[in-house]
Amino acid sequence: MKWRNATGVLQTAHLNEWQDIIAALRAFQFRRSELLIGGGGKSIIARRIDSFLTARQWKEKKFATKIRVDAEEWDSPTHKVDCFKGRVGLEIEWNNKDPFYDRDLNNFRLLFDLRVIEVGVIVTRASNLQTIFKSLGLKVGNKYGASTTHMEKLLPRIEGGGGGGCPILAFGITRAKYVEDNAPIAEQASENGDEDSE
């Protein structure tokens, strides 16, 4: 989904960054075994995109911003951006609570108004991946629930103006990037499937 000609901005003013993003998405895949891994923090799946872009000089970035009125000054920090390069900010929202989209869009709006970024990119999940998660049992299905980050939660926020005037491009990872890997996971998936049917 593109907002305010984000693709045009990337292809004309930030061609190197555009090529990095396209290369990262082409190389990306997520595996059945990775979906079955529990735990908090950034997932293996999200870290894969991070590391691909880091190798191409993208960096996690937090901007030190201030508000100044005459002689008085106040810190007004922004939230960090997952990946930043050449005035392009990119956020990876694989499996967070959906209010994280509000934070990302507000951050893009502010950084755009401050002339720090010229376009924001969000990489998230296509909503129809839920069928895969449910097929792997209750534990996985609940972890990737309806109130987590996926395109159906993001699009109304973008279309409602959550990013202000900032051009925004959103990618939803589809089933085409899913790899059905095997062994010892099959047993765990079977147990989860049994739970789901109870």
Short mmCIF file of N, CA and C in Angstrom, two decimals, residues 15-185:
data_model
loop_
_atom_site.label_atom_id
_atom_site.label_comp_id
_atom_site.label_asym_id
_atom_site.label_seq_id
_atom_site.Cartn_x
_atom_site.Cartn_y
_atom_site.Cartn_z
N LEU A 15 17.01 5.92 -4.78
CA LEU A 15 17.07 4.69 -5.55
C LEU A 15 17.88 3.59 -4.85
N ASN A 16 19.01 3.95 -4.22
CA ASN A 16 19.83 2.95 -3.53
C ASN A 16 19.05 2.30 -2.39
N GLU A 17 18.34 3.12 -1.62
CA GLU A 17 17.55 2.59 -0.51
C GLU A 17 16.40 1.72 -1.03
N TRP A 18 15.77 2.14 -2.10
CA TRP A 18 14.70 1.36 -2.73
C TRP A 18 15.23 -0.01 -3.15
N GLN A 19 16.39 -0.04 -3.77
CA GLN A 19 16.97 -1.31 -4.20
C GLN A 19 17.32 -2.21 -3.02
N ASP A 20 17.80 -1.61 -1.93
CA ASP A 20 18.06 -2.39 -0.70
C ASP A 20 16.78 -3.04 -0.18
N ILE A 21 15.72 -2.25 -0.13
CA ILE A 21 14.44 -2.76 0.40
C ILE A 21 13.91 -3.91 -0.46
N ILE A 22 13.94 -3.71 -1.78
CA ILE A 22 13.46 -4.75 -2.69
C ILE A 22 14.31 -6.01 -2.55
N ALA A 23 15.63 -5.85 -2.45
CA ALA A 23 16.51 -7.01 -2.28
C ALA A 23 16.22 -7.74 -0.97
N ALA A 24 15.99 -6.98 0.09
CA ALA A 24 15.69 -7.59 1.40
C ALA A 24 14.39 -8.40 1.33
N LEU A 25 13.38 -7.85 0.68
CA LEU A 25 12.09 -8.54 0.59
C LEU A 25 12.18 -9.77 -0.32
N ARG A 26 12.96 -9.69 -1.38
CA ARG A 26 13.12 -10.85 -2.26
C ARG A 26 13.84 -11.99 -1.54
N ALA A 27 14.83 -11.65 -0.72
CA ALA A 27 15.61 -12.67 -0.01
C ALA A 27 14.87 -13.24 1.20
N PHE A 28 13.89 -12.51 1.68
CA PHE A 28 13.22 -12.88 2.93
C PHE A 28 12.39 -14.15 2.80
N GLN A 29 12.40 -14.94 3.88
CA GLN A 29 11.47 -16.06 4.04
C GLN A 29 11.26 -16.29 5.53
N PHE A 30 10.18 -16.92 5.87
CA PHE A 30 9.97 -17.31 7.27
C PHE A 30 9.57 -18.78 7.30
N ARG A 31 10.06 -19.47 8.34
CA ARG A 31 9.96 -20.92 8.39
C ARG A 31 8.99 -21.39 9.48
N ARG A 32 8.42 -22.53 9.22
CA ARG A 32 7.52 -23.15 10.18
C ARG A 32 8.19 -23.31 11.55
N SER A 33 9.44 -23.77 11.55
CA SER A 33 10.17 -23.97 12.81
C SER A 33 10.32 -22.66 13.59
N GLU A 34 10.48 -21.54 12.88
CA GLU A 34 10.63 -20.25 13.55
C GLU A 34 9.32 -19.79 14.18
N LEU A 35 8.21 -20.10 13.54
CA LEU A 35 6.91 -19.73 14.10
C LEU A 35 6.62 -20.46 15.40
N LEU A 36 7.19 -21.65 15.54
CA LEU A 36 6.93 -22.46 16.72
C LEU A 36 7.81 -22.09 17.91
N ILE A 37 8.80 -21.23 17.68
CA ILE A 37 9.69 -20.81 18.77
C ILE A 37 8.99 -19.75 19.60
N GLY A 38 8.98 -19.94 20.91
CA GLY A 38 8.36 -18.95 21.81
C GLY A 38 9.37 -17.89 22.22
N GLY A 39 8.98 -17.11 23.22
CA GLY A 39 9.89 -16.11 23.78
C GLY A 39 9.55 -14.70 23.36
N GLY A 40 10.08 -13.74 24.13
CA GLY A 40 9.80 -12.33 23.87
C GLY A 40 10.93 -11.68 23.08
N GLY A 41 10.85 -10.38 22.95
CA GLY A 41 11.87 -9.64 22.21
C GLY A 41 11.67 -9.76 20.71
N LYS A 42 12.61 -9.22 19.98
CA LYS A 42 12.52 -9.25 18.52
C LYS A 42 12.72 -10.68 18.02
N SER A 43 11.84 -11.12 17.15
CA SER A 43 11.88 -12.51 16.67
C SER A 43 13.01 -12.72 15.68
N ILE A 44 13.35 -14.00 15.50
CA ILE A 44 14.32 -14.38 14.46
C ILE A 44 13.87 -13.85 13.11
N ILE A 45 12.57 -13.90 12.87
CA ILE A 45 12.01 -13.49 11.57
C ILE A 45 12.26 -12.01 11.32
N ALA A 46 11.96 -11.16 12.30
CA ALA A 46 12.19 -9.72 12.15
C ALA A 46 13.68 -9.40 12.08
N ARG A 47 14.48 -10.12 12.86
CA ARG A 47 15.93 -9.87 12.86
C ARG A 47 16.55 -10.18 11.51
N ARG A 48 15.95 -11.09 10.75
CA ARG A 48 16.50 -11.43 9.43
C ARG A 48 16.49 -10.20 8.51
N ILE A 49 15.40 -9.45 8.52
CA ILE A 49 15.33 -8.23 7.70
C ILE A 49 16.32 -7.20 8.22
N ASP A 50 16.35 -7.03 9.55
CA ASP A 50 17.31 -6.10 10.17
C ASP A 50 18.73 -6.38 9.71
N SER A 51 19.15 -7.64 9.82
CA SER A 51 20.55 -7.96 9.53
C SER A 51 20.86 -7.79 8.05
N PHE A 52 19.90 -8.08 7.19
CA PHE A 52 20.10 -7.88 5.75
C PHE A 52 20.38 -6.40 5.47
N LEU A 53 19.57 -5.52 6.06
CA LEU A 53 19.73 -4.09 5.81
C LEU A 53 20.96 -3.52 6.53
N THR A 54 21.26 -4.04 7.72
CA THR A 54 22.45 -3.58 8.44
C THR A 54 23.71 -3.82 7.60
N ALA A 55 23.75 -4.94 6.91
CA ALA A 55 24.90 -5.25 6.05
C ALA A 55 25.02 -4.25 4.90
N ARG A 56 23.97 -3.49 4.64
CA ARG A 56 23.98 -2.47 3.59
C ARG A 56 23.96 -1.05 4.16
N GLN A 57 24.50 -0.92 5.37
CA GLN A 57 24.68 0.37 6.06
C GLN A 57 23.41 1.03 6.57
N TRP A 58 22.32 0.31 6.71
CA TRP A 58 21.17 0.84 7.41
C TRP A 58 21.47 0.72 8.91
N LYS A 59 20.93 1.65 9.71
CA LYS A 59 21.20 1.63 11.14
C LYS A 59 19.94 1.90 11.94
N GLU A 60 19.86 1.29 13.11
CA GLU A 60 18.83 1.69 14.06
C GLU A 60 19.18 3.11 14.50
N LYS A 61 18.17 3.97 14.58
CA LYS A 61 18.47 5.39 14.83
C LYS A 61 17.44 6.02 15.74
N LYS A 62 17.93 6.71 16.75
CA LYS A 62 17.09 7.55 17.60
C LYS A 62 17.57 8.98 17.44
N PHE A 63 16.65 9.89 17.21
CA PHE A 63 17.01 11.27 16.93
C PHE A 63 16.85 12.12 18.19
N ALA A 64 17.85 12.94 18.48
CA ALA A 64 17.78 13.86 19.62
C ALA A 64 17.15 15.16 19.14
N THR A 65 15.88 15.35 19.47
CA THR A 65 15.17 16.57 19.05
C THR A 65 14.81 17.40 20.27
N LYS A 66 14.71 18.70 20.05
CA LYS A 66 14.40 19.63 21.13
C LYS A 66 13.38 20.66 20.65
N ILE A 67 12.65 21.23 21.61
CA ILE A 67 11.77 22.37 21.34
C ILE A 67 12.41 23.58 22.00
N ARG A 68 12.55 24.65 21.23
CA ARG A 68 13.18 25.85 21.78
C ARG A 68 12.25 27.04 21.61
N VAL A 69 12.00 27.75 22.70
CA VAL A 69 11.23 28.99 22.68
C VAL A 69 12.07 30.06 23.37
N ASP A 70 12.52 31.05 22.61
CA ASP A 70 13.45 32.06 23.11
C ASP A 70 14.67 31.36 23.73
N ALA A 71 14.93 31.60 25.01
CA ALA A 71 16.11 31.00 25.65
C ALA A 71 15.80 29.65 26.29
N GLU A 72 14.53 29.28 26.32
CA GLU A 72 14.17 28.02 26.98
C GLU A 72 14.15 26.87 25.98
N GLU A 73 14.60 25.71 26.47
CA GLU A 73 14.71 24.55 25.61
C GLU A 73 14.25 23.29 26.35
N TRP A 74 13.51 22.43 25.65
CA TRP A 74 13.04 21.17 26.22
C TRP A 74 13.39 20.02 25.28
N ASP A 75 13.82 18.92 25.86
CA ASP A 75 14.03 17.73 25.05
C ASP A 75 12.69 17.22 24.55
N SER A 76 12.66 16.77 23.32
CA SER A 76 11.46 16.20 22.72
C SER A 76 11.86 14.98 21.88
N PRO A 77 12.30 13.90 22.58
CA PRO A 77 12.86 12.77 21.84
C PRO A 77 11.82 12.03 21.01
N THR A 78 12.26 11.53 19.87
CA THR A 78 11.41 10.69 19.04
C THR A 78 11.66 9.24 19.43
N HIS A 79 10.81 8.36 18.97
CA HIS A 79 11.06 6.93 19.15
C HIS A 79 12.10 6.50 18.12
N LYS A 80 12.91 5.51 18.47
CA LYS A 80 13.92 5.05 17.51
C LYS A 80 13.26 4.41 16.29
N VAL A 81 13.95 4.49 15.16
CA VAL A 81 13.52 3.86 13.92
C VAL A 81 14.34 2.59 13.76
N ASP A 82 13.69 1.47 13.42
CA ASP A 82 14.39 0.19 13.30
C ASP A 82 15.56 0.26 12.33
N CYS A 83 15.32 0.83 11.16
CA CYS A 83 16.35 0.90 10.10
C CYS A 83 16.27 2.27 9.44
N PHE A 84 17.41 2.94 9.33
CA PHE A 84 17.44 4.29 8.76
C PHE A 84 18.64 4.42 7.85
N LYS A 85 18.40 5.00 6.67
CA LYS A 85 19.50 5.27 5.73
C LYS A 85 19.02 6.31 4.73
N GLY A 86 19.83 7.33 4.52
CA GLY A 86 19.58 8.30 3.46
C GLY A 86 18.21 8.94 3.48
N ARG A 87 17.70 9.31 4.63
CA ARG A 87 16.39 9.95 4.79
C ARG A 87 15.21 9.02 4.52
N VAL A 88 15.45 7.73 4.67
CA VAL A 88 14.38 6.74 4.60
C VAL A 88 14.33 6.01 5.93
N GLY A 89 13.15 5.98 6.55
CA GLY A 89 12.96 5.25 7.79
C GLY A 89 12.15 3.99 7.51
N LEU A 90 12.57 2.87 8.10
CA LEU A 90 11.87 1.60 7.89
C LEU A 90 11.61 0.93 9.23
N GLU A 91 10.36 0.54 9.43
CA GLU A 91 9.96 -0.18 10.65
C GLU A 91 9.54 -1.60 10.28
N ILE A 92 9.93 -2.56 11.13
CA ILE A 92 9.53 -3.95 10.95
C ILE A 92 8.56 -4.29 12.07
N GLU A 93 7.32 -4.58 11.69
CA GLU A 93 6.29 -4.94 12.67
C GLU A 93 5.77 -6.34 12.32
N TRP A 94 6.52 -7.34 12.75
CA TRP A 94 6.13 -8.72 12.43
C TRP A 94 5.06 -9.23 13.39
N ASN A 95 5.25 -9.01 14.70
CA ASN A 95 4.28 -9.53 15.65
C ASN A 95 4.29 -8.72 16.94
N ASN A 96 3.88 -7.48 16.84
CA ASN A 96 3.70 -6.63 18.02
C ASN A 96 2.21 -6.40 18.22
N LYS A 97 1.86 -5.75 19.29
CA LYS A 97 0.47 -5.31 19.48
C LYS A 97 0.19 -4.19 18.47
N ASP A 98 -1.02 -4.16 17.94
CA ASP A 98 -1.28 -3.23 16.83
C ASP A 98 -1.14 -1.75 17.17
N PRO A 99 -1.23 -1.29 18.45
CA PRO A 99 -0.95 0.14 18.71
C PRO A 99 0.47 0.58 18.34
N PHE A 100 1.38 -0.38 18.14
CA PHE A 100 2.72 0.00 17.69
C PHE A 100 2.66 0.72 16.34
N TYR A 101 1.65 0.43 15.53
CA TYR A 101 1.50 1.15 14.27
C TYR A 101 1.28 2.65 14.52
N ASP A 102 0.48 2.99 15.54
CA ASP A 102 0.24 4.40 15.86
C ASP A 102 1.55 5.09 16.20
N ARG A 103 2.37 4.41 17.00
CA ARG A 103 3.67 4.96 17.37
C ARG A 103 4.54 5.18 16.14
N ASP A 104 4.60 4.18 15.26
CA ASP A 104 5.43 4.28 14.05
C ASP A 104 4.97 5.41 13.14
N LEU A 105 3.67 5.48 12.90
CA LEU A 105 3.14 6.51 12.00
C LEU A 105 3.34 7.90 12.58
N ASN A 106 3.12 8.05 13.88
CA ASN A 106 3.33 9.34 14.52
C ASN A 106 4.80 9.75 14.43
N ASN A 107 5.68 8.78 14.62
CA ASN A 107 7.11 9.05 14.52
C ASN A 107 7.48 9.47 13.10
N PHE A 108 6.97 8.78 12.10
CA PHE A 108 7.21 9.16 10.71
C PHE A 108 6.70 10.58 10.44
N ARG A 109 5.50 10.89 10.92
CA ARG A 109 4.92 12.22 10.73
C ARG A 109 5.84 13.29 11.31
N LEU A 110 6.29 13.08 12.56
CA LEU A 110 7.14 14.06 13.23
C LEU A 110 8.47 14.22 12.51
N LEU A 111 9.11 13.09 12.17
CA LEU A 111 10.42 13.16 11.51
C LEU A 111 10.32 13.77 10.11
N PHE A 112 9.19 13.53 9.44
CA PHE A 112 8.97 14.16 8.13
C PHE A 112 8.81 15.67 8.29
N ASP A 113 8.02 16.09 9.27
CA ASP A 113 7.82 17.52 9.51
C ASP A 113 9.13 18.21 9.89
N LEU A 114 10.03 17.48 10.56
CA LEU A 114 11.33 18.03 10.95
C LEU A 114 12.36 17.91 9.82
N ARG A 115 11.95 17.38 8.67
CA ARG A 115 12.81 17.23 7.49
C ARG A 115 13.97 16.26 7.70
N VAL A 116 13.74 15.27 8.55
CA VAL A 116 14.75 14.25 8.82
C VAL A 116 14.57 13.07 7.88
N ILE A 117 13.31 12.67 7.65
CA ILE A 117 13.04 11.61 6.67
C ILE A 117 12.17 12.18 5.54
N GLU A 118 12.24 11.53 4.40
CA GLU A 118 11.41 11.92 3.26
C GLU A 118 10.38 10.86 2.91
N VAL A 119 10.55 9.67 3.47
CA VAL A 119 9.58 8.59 3.25
C VAL A 119 9.73 7.58 4.39
N GLY A 120 8.59 6.98 4.77
CA GLY A 120 8.59 5.93 5.78
C GLY A 120 8.10 4.62 5.18
N VAL A 121 8.70 3.52 5.61
CA VAL A 121 8.35 2.19 5.11
C VAL A 121 8.02 1.30 6.30
N ILE A 122 6.93 0.54 6.19
CA ILE A 122 6.58 -0.44 7.21
C ILE A 122 6.49 -1.81 6.56
N VAL A 123 7.22 -2.77 7.12
CA VAL A 123 7.15 -4.16 6.68
C VAL A 123 6.41 -4.93 7.75
N THR A 124 5.31 -5.57 7.36
CA THR A 124 4.46 -6.28 8.31
C THR A 124 3.95 -7.57 7.66
N ARG A 125 2.91 -8.16 8.24
CA ARG A 125 2.36 -9.41 7.70
C ARG A 125 1.08 -9.15 6.94
N ALA A 126 0.86 -9.94 5.88
CA ALA A 126 -0.45 -9.97 5.25
C ALA A 126 -1.42 -10.62 6.24
N SER A 127 -2.63 -10.14 6.29
CA SER A 127 -3.60 -10.63 7.27
C SER A 127 -3.96 -12.10 7.05
N ASN A 128 -3.90 -12.57 5.81
CA ASN A 128 -4.31 -13.96 5.55
C ASN A 128 -3.29 -14.99 6.02
N LEU A 129 -2.15 -14.56 6.57
CA LEU A 129 -1.22 -15.52 7.16
C LEU A 129 -1.79 -16.20 8.40
N GLN A 130 -2.87 -15.63 8.94
CA GLN A 130 -3.48 -16.22 10.13
C GLN A 130 -3.86 -17.68 9.91
N THR A 131 -4.19 -18.05 8.68
CA THR A 131 -4.55 -19.46 8.41
C THR A 131 -3.35 -20.38 8.65
N ILE A 132 -2.14 -19.92 8.33
CA ILE A 132 -0.94 -20.71 8.62
C ILE A 132 -0.76 -20.84 10.12
N PHE A 133 -0.88 -19.72 10.83
CA PHE A 133 -0.64 -19.74 12.28
C PHE A 133 -1.63 -20.68 12.98
N LYS A 134 -2.87 -20.62 12.59
CA LYS A 134 -3.88 -21.48 13.21
C LYS A 134 -3.61 -22.95 12.91
N SER A 135 -3.07 -23.24 11.73
CA SER A 135 -2.79 -24.64 11.37
C SER A 135 -1.67 -25.23 12.22
N LEU A 136 -0.88 -24.37 12.87
CA LEU A 136 0.22 -24.84 13.71
C LEU A 136 -0.17 -25.00 15.17
N GLY A 137 -1.45 -24.85 15.48
CA GLY A 137 -1.94 -25.10 16.83
C GLY A 137 -2.30 -23.84 17.59
N LEU A 138 -2.90 -24.07 18.73
CA LEU A 138 -3.44 -22.99 19.55
C LEU A 138 -2.36 -22.02 20.02
N LYS A 139 -1.22 -22.56 20.43
CA LYS A 139 -0.15 -21.71 20.95
C LYS A 139 0.31 -20.69 19.91
N VAL A 140 0.55 -21.16 18.69
CA VAL A 140 1.00 -20.25 17.62
C VAL A 140 -0.15 -19.35 17.19
N GLY A 141 -1.34 -19.92 17.03
CA GLY A 141 -2.50 -19.12 16.62
C GLY A 141 -2.78 -17.97 17.57
N ASN A 142 -2.64 -18.22 18.88
CA ASN A 142 -2.87 -17.16 19.87
C ASN A 142 -1.76 -16.13 19.87
N LYS A 143 -0.53 -16.60 19.66
CA LYS A 143 0.62 -15.67 19.64
C LYS A 143 0.48 -14.66 18.50
N TYR A 144 -0.03 -15.12 17.36
CA TYR A 144 -0.23 -14.25 16.21
C TYR A 144 -1.72 -13.94 16.08
N GLY A 145 -2.28 -13.35 17.12
CA GLY A 145 -3.72 -13.13 17.18
C GLY A 145 -4.19 -11.92 16.38
N ALA A 146 -5.50 -11.73 16.40
CA ALA A 146 -6.13 -10.66 15.61
C ALA A 146 -5.71 -9.27 16.05
N SER A 147 -5.30 -9.11 17.32
CA SER A 147 -4.93 -7.77 17.81
C SER A 147 -3.44 -7.49 17.66
N THR A 148 -2.73 -8.33 16.91
CA THR A 148 -1.32 -8.07 16.65
C THR A 148 -1.17 -7.39 15.28
N THR A 149 0.07 -7.10 14.92
CA THR A 149 0.34 -6.29 13.73
C THR A 149 0.17 -7.09 12.44
N HIS A 150 -0.79 -6.68 11.62
CA HIS A 150 -0.98 -7.21 10.27
C HIS A 150 -1.69 -6.14 9.45
N MET A 151 -1.74 -6.33 8.13
CA MET A 151 -2.16 -5.26 7.23
C MET A 151 -3.56 -4.71 7.51
N GLU A 152 -4.51 -5.56 7.90
CA GLU A 152 -5.86 -5.05 8.16
C GLU A 152 -5.89 -4.06 9.32
N LYS A 153 -4.92 -4.15 10.22
CA LYS A 153 -4.82 -3.19 11.32
C LYS A 153 -4.08 -1.93 10.91
N LEU A 154 -3.20 -2.05 9.92
CA LEU A 154 -2.38 -0.91 9.50
C LEU A 154 -3.09 0.01 8.52
N LEU A 155 -3.75 -0.56 7.51
CA LEU A 155 -4.29 0.26 6.42
C LEU A 155 -5.24 1.35 6.89
N PRO A 156 -6.21 1.08 7.79
CA PRO A 156 -7.08 2.18 8.23
C PRO A 156 -6.33 3.31 8.92
N ARG A 157 -5.24 2.98 9.58
CA ARG A 157 -4.45 4.01 10.26
C ARG A 157 -3.73 4.91 9.24
N ILE A 158 -3.21 4.30 8.18
CA ILE A 158 -2.55 5.11 7.14
C ILE A 158 -3.59 5.96 6.42
N GLU A 159 -4.68 5.31 6.00
CA GLU A 159 -5.73 6.03 5.25
C GLU A 159 -6.41 7.09 6.10
N GLY A 160 -6.38 6.93 7.41
CA GLY A 160 -6.94 7.93 8.32
C GLY A 160 -6.00 9.09 8.59
N GLY A 161 -4.82 9.07 7.97
CA GLY A 161 -3.88 10.20 8.11
C GLY A 161 -2.94 10.09 9.27
N GLY A 162 -2.73 8.86 9.79
CA GLY A 162 -1.86 8.68 10.95
C GLY A 162 -0.43 9.13 10.73
N GLY A 163 0.02 9.10 9.49
CA GLY A 163 1.39 9.54 9.19
C GLY A 163 1.49 10.98 8.74
N GLY A 164 0.36 11.72 8.82
CA GLY A 164 0.38 13.11 8.38
C GLY A 164 0.76 13.22 6.91
N GLY A 165 1.65 14.15 6.59
CA GLY A 165 2.05 14.36 5.21
C GLY A 165 3.17 13.46 4.73
N CYS A 166 3.68 12.59 5.60
CA CYS A 166 4.81 11.74 5.24
C CYS A 166 4.40 10.69 4.22
N PRO A 167 5.09 10.57 3.09
CA PRO A 167 4.84 9.46 2.17
C PRO A 167 5.17 8.14 2.87
N ILE A 168 4.27 7.17 2.76
CA ILE A 168 4.44 5.89 3.46
C ILE A 168 4.18 4.75 2.49
N LEU A 169 5.05 3.74 2.56
CA LEU A 169 4.88 2.52 1.78
C LEU A 169 4.81 1.35 2.74
N ALA A 170 3.77 0.53 2.62
CA ALA A 170 3.58 -0.63 3.52
C ALA A 170 3.63 -1.91 2.71
N PHE A 171 4.42 -2.86 3.17
CA PHE A 171 4.51 -4.18 2.57
C PHE A 171 3.93 -5.21 3.53
N GLY A 172 3.07 -6.08 3.01
CA GLY A 172 2.54 -7.19 3.80
C GLY A 172 3.14 -8.50 3.30
N ILE A 173 3.93 -9.16 4.15
CA ILE A 173 4.56 -10.44 3.77
C ILE A 173 3.46 -11.48 3.56
N THR A 174 3.53 -12.19 2.44
CA THR A 174 2.48 -13.16 2.08
C THR A 174 2.96 -14.60 2.27
N ARG A 175 2.02 -15.51 2.03
CA ARG A 175 2.29 -16.94 2.14
C ARG A 175 3.40 -17.41 1.20
N ALA A 176 3.63 -16.69 0.12
CA ALA A 176 4.67 -17.07 -0.84
C ALA A 176 6.06 -17.11 -0.19
N LYS A 177 6.23 -16.44 0.94
CA LYS A 177 7.53 -16.39 1.62
C LYS A 177 7.65 -17.44 2.73
N TYR A 178 6.64 -18.28 2.86
CA TYR A 178 6.60 -19.30 3.93
C TYR A 178 7.31 -20.57 3.48
N VAL A 179 8.17 -21.11 4.37
CA VAL A 179 8.89 -22.36 4.10
C VAL A 179 8.44 -23.41 5.11
N GLU A 180 7.95 -24.51 4.60
CA GLU A 180 7.46 -25.61 5.44
C GLU A 180 8.64 -26.54 5.73
N ASP A 181 9.47 -26.19 6.73
CA ASP A 181 10.60 -27.07 7.06
C ASP A 181 10.14 -28.20 7.99
N ASN A 182 10.98 -29.20 8.17
CA ASN A 182 10.55 -30.44 8.81
C ASN A 182 11.24 -30.73 10.13
N ALA A 183 10.99 -31.92 10.61
CA ALA A 183 11.58 -32.65 11.74
C ALA A 183 11.80 -31.79 12.92
N PRO A 184 12.37 -31.94 14.05
CA PRO A 184 11.58 -32.43 15.18
C PRO A 184 10.32 -31.61 15.42
N ILE A 185 10.14 -30.58 14.63
CA ILE A 185 9.01 -29.67 14.82
C ILE A 185 7.67 -30.37 14.61
#
